[in-house]
Coordinates of C-alpha atoms in Angstrom, one line a residue:
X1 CA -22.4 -23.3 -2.3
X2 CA -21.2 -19.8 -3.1
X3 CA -20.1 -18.9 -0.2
X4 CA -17.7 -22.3 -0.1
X5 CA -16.6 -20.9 -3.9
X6 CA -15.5 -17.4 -2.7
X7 CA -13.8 -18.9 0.5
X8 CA -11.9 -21.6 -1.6
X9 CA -10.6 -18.6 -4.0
X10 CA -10.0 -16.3 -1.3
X11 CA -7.9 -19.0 0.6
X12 CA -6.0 -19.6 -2.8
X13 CA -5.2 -16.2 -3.4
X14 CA -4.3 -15.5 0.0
X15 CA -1.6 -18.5 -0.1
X16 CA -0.7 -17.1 -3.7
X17 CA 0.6 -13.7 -2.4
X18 CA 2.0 -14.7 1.3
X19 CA 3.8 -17.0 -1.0
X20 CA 5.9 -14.4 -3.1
X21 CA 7.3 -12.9 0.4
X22 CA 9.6 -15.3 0.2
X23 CA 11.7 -13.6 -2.7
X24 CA 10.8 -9.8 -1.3
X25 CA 12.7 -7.3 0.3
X26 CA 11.1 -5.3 3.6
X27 CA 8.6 -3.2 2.6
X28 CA 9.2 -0.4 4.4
X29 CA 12.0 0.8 2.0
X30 CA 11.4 -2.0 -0.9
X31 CA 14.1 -3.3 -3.1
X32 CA 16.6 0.1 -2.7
X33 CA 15.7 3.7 -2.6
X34 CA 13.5 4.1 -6.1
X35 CA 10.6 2.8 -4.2
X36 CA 8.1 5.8 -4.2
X37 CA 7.1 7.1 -1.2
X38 CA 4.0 6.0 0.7
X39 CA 2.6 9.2 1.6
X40 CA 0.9 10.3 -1.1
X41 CA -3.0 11.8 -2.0
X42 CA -3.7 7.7 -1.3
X43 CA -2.6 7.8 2.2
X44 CA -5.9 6.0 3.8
X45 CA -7.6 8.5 6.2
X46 CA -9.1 5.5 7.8
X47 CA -7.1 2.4 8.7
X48 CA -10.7 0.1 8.5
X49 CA -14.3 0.8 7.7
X50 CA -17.7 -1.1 7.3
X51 CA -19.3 -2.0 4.1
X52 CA -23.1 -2.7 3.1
X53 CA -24.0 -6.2 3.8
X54 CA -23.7 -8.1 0.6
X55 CA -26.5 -10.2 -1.5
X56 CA -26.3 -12.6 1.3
X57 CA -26.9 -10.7 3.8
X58 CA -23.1 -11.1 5.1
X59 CA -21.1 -7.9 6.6
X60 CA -18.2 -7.3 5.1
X61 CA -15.3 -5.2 6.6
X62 CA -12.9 -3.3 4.9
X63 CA -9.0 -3.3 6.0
X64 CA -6.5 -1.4 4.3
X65 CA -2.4 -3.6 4.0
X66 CA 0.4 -3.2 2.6
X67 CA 1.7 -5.6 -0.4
X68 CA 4.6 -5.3 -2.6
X69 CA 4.6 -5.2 -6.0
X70 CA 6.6 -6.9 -9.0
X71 CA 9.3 -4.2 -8.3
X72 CA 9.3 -5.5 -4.5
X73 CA 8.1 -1.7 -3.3
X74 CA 5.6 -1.0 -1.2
X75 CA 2.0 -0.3 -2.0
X76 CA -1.3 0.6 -0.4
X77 CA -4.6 -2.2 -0.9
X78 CA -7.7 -2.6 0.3
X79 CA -8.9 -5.8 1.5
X80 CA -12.4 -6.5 1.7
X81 CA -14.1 -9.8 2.9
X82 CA -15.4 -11.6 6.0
X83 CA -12.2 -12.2 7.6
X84 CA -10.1 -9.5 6.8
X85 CA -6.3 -9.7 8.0
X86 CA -7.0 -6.7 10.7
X87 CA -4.5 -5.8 13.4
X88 CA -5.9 -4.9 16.7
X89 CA -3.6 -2.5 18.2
X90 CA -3.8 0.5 17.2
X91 CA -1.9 2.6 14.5
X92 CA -0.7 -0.8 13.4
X93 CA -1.3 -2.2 9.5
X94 CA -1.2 -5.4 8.3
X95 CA 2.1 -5.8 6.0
X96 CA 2.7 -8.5 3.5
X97 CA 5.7 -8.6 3.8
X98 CA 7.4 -7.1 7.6
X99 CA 10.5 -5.3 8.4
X100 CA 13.2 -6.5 10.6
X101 CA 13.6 -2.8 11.9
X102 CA 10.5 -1.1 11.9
X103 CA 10.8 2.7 12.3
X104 CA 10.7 3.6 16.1
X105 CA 10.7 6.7 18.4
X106 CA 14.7 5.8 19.3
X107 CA 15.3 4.9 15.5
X108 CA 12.7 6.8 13.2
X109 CA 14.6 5.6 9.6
X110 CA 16.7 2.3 10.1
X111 CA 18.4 0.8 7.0
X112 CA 17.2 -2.9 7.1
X113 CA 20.0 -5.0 5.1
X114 CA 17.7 -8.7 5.6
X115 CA 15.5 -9.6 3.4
X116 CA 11.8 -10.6 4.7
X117 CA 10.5 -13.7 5.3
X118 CA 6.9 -13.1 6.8
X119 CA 3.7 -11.0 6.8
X120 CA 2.3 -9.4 9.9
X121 CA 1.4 -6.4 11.9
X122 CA 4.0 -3.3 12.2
X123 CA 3.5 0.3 12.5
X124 CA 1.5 2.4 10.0
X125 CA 3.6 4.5 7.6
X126 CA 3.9 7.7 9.9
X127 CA 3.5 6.1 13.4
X128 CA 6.9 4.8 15.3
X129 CA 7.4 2.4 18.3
X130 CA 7.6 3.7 21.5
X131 CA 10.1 0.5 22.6
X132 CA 10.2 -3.1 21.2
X133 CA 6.3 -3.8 22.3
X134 CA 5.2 -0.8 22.8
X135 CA 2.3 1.4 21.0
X136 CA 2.6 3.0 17.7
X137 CA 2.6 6.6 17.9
X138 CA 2.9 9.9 15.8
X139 CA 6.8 11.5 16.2
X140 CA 5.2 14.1 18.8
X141 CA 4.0 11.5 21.5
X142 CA 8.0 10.3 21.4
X143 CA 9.5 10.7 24.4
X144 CA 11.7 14.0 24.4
X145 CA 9.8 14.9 21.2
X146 CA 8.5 18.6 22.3
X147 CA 7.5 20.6 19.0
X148 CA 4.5 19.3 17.2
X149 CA 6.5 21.0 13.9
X150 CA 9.2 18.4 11.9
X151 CA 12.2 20.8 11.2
X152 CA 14.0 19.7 7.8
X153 CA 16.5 21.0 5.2
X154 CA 15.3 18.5 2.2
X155 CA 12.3 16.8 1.1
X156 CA 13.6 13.4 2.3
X157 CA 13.9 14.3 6.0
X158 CA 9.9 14.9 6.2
X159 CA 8.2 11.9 7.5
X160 CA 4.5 10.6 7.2
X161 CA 2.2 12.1 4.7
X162 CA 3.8 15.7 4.6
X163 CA 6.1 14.9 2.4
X164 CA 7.1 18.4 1.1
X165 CA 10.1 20.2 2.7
X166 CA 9.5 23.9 2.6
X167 CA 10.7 26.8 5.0
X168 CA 12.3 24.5 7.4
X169 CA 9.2 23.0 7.7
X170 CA 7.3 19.7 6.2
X171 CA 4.3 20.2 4.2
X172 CA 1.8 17.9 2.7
X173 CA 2.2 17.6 -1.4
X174 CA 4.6 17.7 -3.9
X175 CA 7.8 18.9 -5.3
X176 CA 8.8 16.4 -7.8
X177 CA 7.6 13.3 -9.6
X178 CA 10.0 11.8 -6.3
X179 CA 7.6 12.4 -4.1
X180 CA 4.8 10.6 -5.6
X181 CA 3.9 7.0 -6.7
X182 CA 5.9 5.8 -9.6
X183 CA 2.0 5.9 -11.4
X184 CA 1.9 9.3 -10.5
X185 CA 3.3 12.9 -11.5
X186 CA 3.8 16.2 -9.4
X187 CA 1.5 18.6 -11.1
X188 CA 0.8 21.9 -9.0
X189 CA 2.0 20.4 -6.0
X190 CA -0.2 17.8 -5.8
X191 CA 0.7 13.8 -7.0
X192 CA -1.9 13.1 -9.8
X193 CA -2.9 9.6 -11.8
X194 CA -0.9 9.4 -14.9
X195 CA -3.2 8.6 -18.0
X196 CA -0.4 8.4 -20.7
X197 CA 1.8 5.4 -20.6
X198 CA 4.5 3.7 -22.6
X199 CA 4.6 0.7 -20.2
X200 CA 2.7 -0.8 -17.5
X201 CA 5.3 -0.1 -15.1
X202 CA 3.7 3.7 -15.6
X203 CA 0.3 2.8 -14.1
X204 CA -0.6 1.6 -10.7
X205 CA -1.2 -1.7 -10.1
X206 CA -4.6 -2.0 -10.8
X207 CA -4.0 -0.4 -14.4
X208 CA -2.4 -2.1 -17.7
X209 CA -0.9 0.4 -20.6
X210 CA -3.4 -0.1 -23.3
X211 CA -2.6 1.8 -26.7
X212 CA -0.8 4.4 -24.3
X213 CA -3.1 4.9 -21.5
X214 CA -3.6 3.8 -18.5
X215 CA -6.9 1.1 -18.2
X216 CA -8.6 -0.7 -15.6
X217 CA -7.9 -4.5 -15.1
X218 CA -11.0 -5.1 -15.2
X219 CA -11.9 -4.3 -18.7
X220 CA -10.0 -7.1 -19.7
X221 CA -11.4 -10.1 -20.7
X222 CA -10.2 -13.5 -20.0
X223 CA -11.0 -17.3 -20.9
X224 CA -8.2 -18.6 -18.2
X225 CA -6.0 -16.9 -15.6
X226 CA -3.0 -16.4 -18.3
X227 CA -5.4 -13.9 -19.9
X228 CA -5.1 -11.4 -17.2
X229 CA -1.9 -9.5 -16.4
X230 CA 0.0 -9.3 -13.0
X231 CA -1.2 -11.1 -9.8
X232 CA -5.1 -10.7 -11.5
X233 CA -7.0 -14.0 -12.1
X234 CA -10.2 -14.8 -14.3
X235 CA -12.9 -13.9 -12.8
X236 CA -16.3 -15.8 -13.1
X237 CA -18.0 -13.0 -15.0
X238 CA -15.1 -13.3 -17.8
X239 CA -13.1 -10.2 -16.5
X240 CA -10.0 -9.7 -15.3
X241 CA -10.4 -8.9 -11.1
X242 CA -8.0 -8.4 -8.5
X243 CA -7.6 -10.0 -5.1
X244 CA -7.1 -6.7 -3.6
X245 CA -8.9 -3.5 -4.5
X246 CA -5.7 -0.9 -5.1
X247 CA -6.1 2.2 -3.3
X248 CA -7.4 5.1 -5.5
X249 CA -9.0 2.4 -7.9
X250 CA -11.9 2.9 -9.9
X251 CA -14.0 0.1 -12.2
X252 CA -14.2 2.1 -15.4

């Protein structure tokens, strides 16, 4: 019987969030250019990974995707379950919401003017298509691409998770609050979770601004979905819960 519970809700909110593709833009680059940058200190090391079989005995598997948010940007998630919405080839991640130009070894930063229409399987933030079906690979396995080093002259010319340009040369880190997650701040050189807020825009998805600072969802409690703020729902145990676990999160 619980099984046939947590399939129905996963099913539902599956269809709830596939649905709102239909008004988002492609999530490579989001709505415009104010979409923060992917490659930040949440930048999954692994693309998938095991978990400990549940209550029931059942193995669950861990996939990270890509959804966007209210703002229609980009974000990392973690989607855990029985079934999760892997993609087999490799270097590839499951997007909710594709581009019609994914960035490829001939064209590593297309301008995509269409809006989306469908979730699927496209490169991982960092990797580019060899050709229209071939493999996802890092810039040095492009053909002609000989140095293993990215030359730049500005912080927006660095690709994949070294987002820094310094001497030439891109670096992993930060320079500004530009480089890092709009719930984030460039402190040292490293993007760090806000805790002040003056609005939940200021915290990461899985966070609501609560008497100016950033809380989990999941401290909420709720009677009824309405109760719960963003895409969360009202969970059985009275709490607020996600249907994706947000990259970084932590239930405290």
């Amino acid at each position: 019987m619980g099984s046939k519970k947590h399939n129905k809700l996963t099913t539902f909110l599956f269809a709830l969030i596939t649905f709102t593709t239909v008004n988002s833009q492609n999530a490579t680059n989001g709505n415009d250019s104010n979409c923060p940058s992917l490659f930040g200190p949440n930048y999954p090391t692994k693309q998938r990974e095991l978990l400990r079989p549940d209550a029931e005995g059942r193995q669950l598997m861990c996939q990270w995707v890509i959804i966007s948010d209210r703002q229609n940007c980009p974000q990392f998630f973690q989607h855990c379950g029985l079934n999760p919405m892997m993609c087999l080839r490799q270097n590839e991640i499951w997007f909710q919401c594709v581009s019609d130009c994914e960035p490829s070894c001939s064209d590593p930063s297309p301008t995509c003017p269409r809006r989306c229409a469908r979730a699927g399987c496209q490169c991982f933030p960092g990797f580019f298509r060899q050709h229209q079906k071939g493999l996802c690979v890092p810039v040095t396995q492009c053909p002609g691409e000989k140095s293993s080093e990215l030359s730049c002259f500005e912080d927006e010319e660095c690709q994949g998770p070294s987002n820094i340009c310094r001497d030439g040369k891109c670096h992993l880190g930060c320079s500004s609050d530009r480089n890092c997650q709009k719930f984030e701040q460039c402190v040292g050189g490293h993007c760090l979770r806000r805790k002040s807020c003056n609005f939940d825009g200021q915290c990461e998805p899985s966070r609501v601004c609560i008497a100016n600072n950033c809380q989990s969802v999941h401290k909420l409690t709720c009677v009824s979905h309405s109760n719960c703020p963003n895409s969360a729902f009202c969970g059985d145990d009275g709490h607020c819960q996600l249907p994706f676990r947000a990259a970084g999160d932590e239930r405290q």
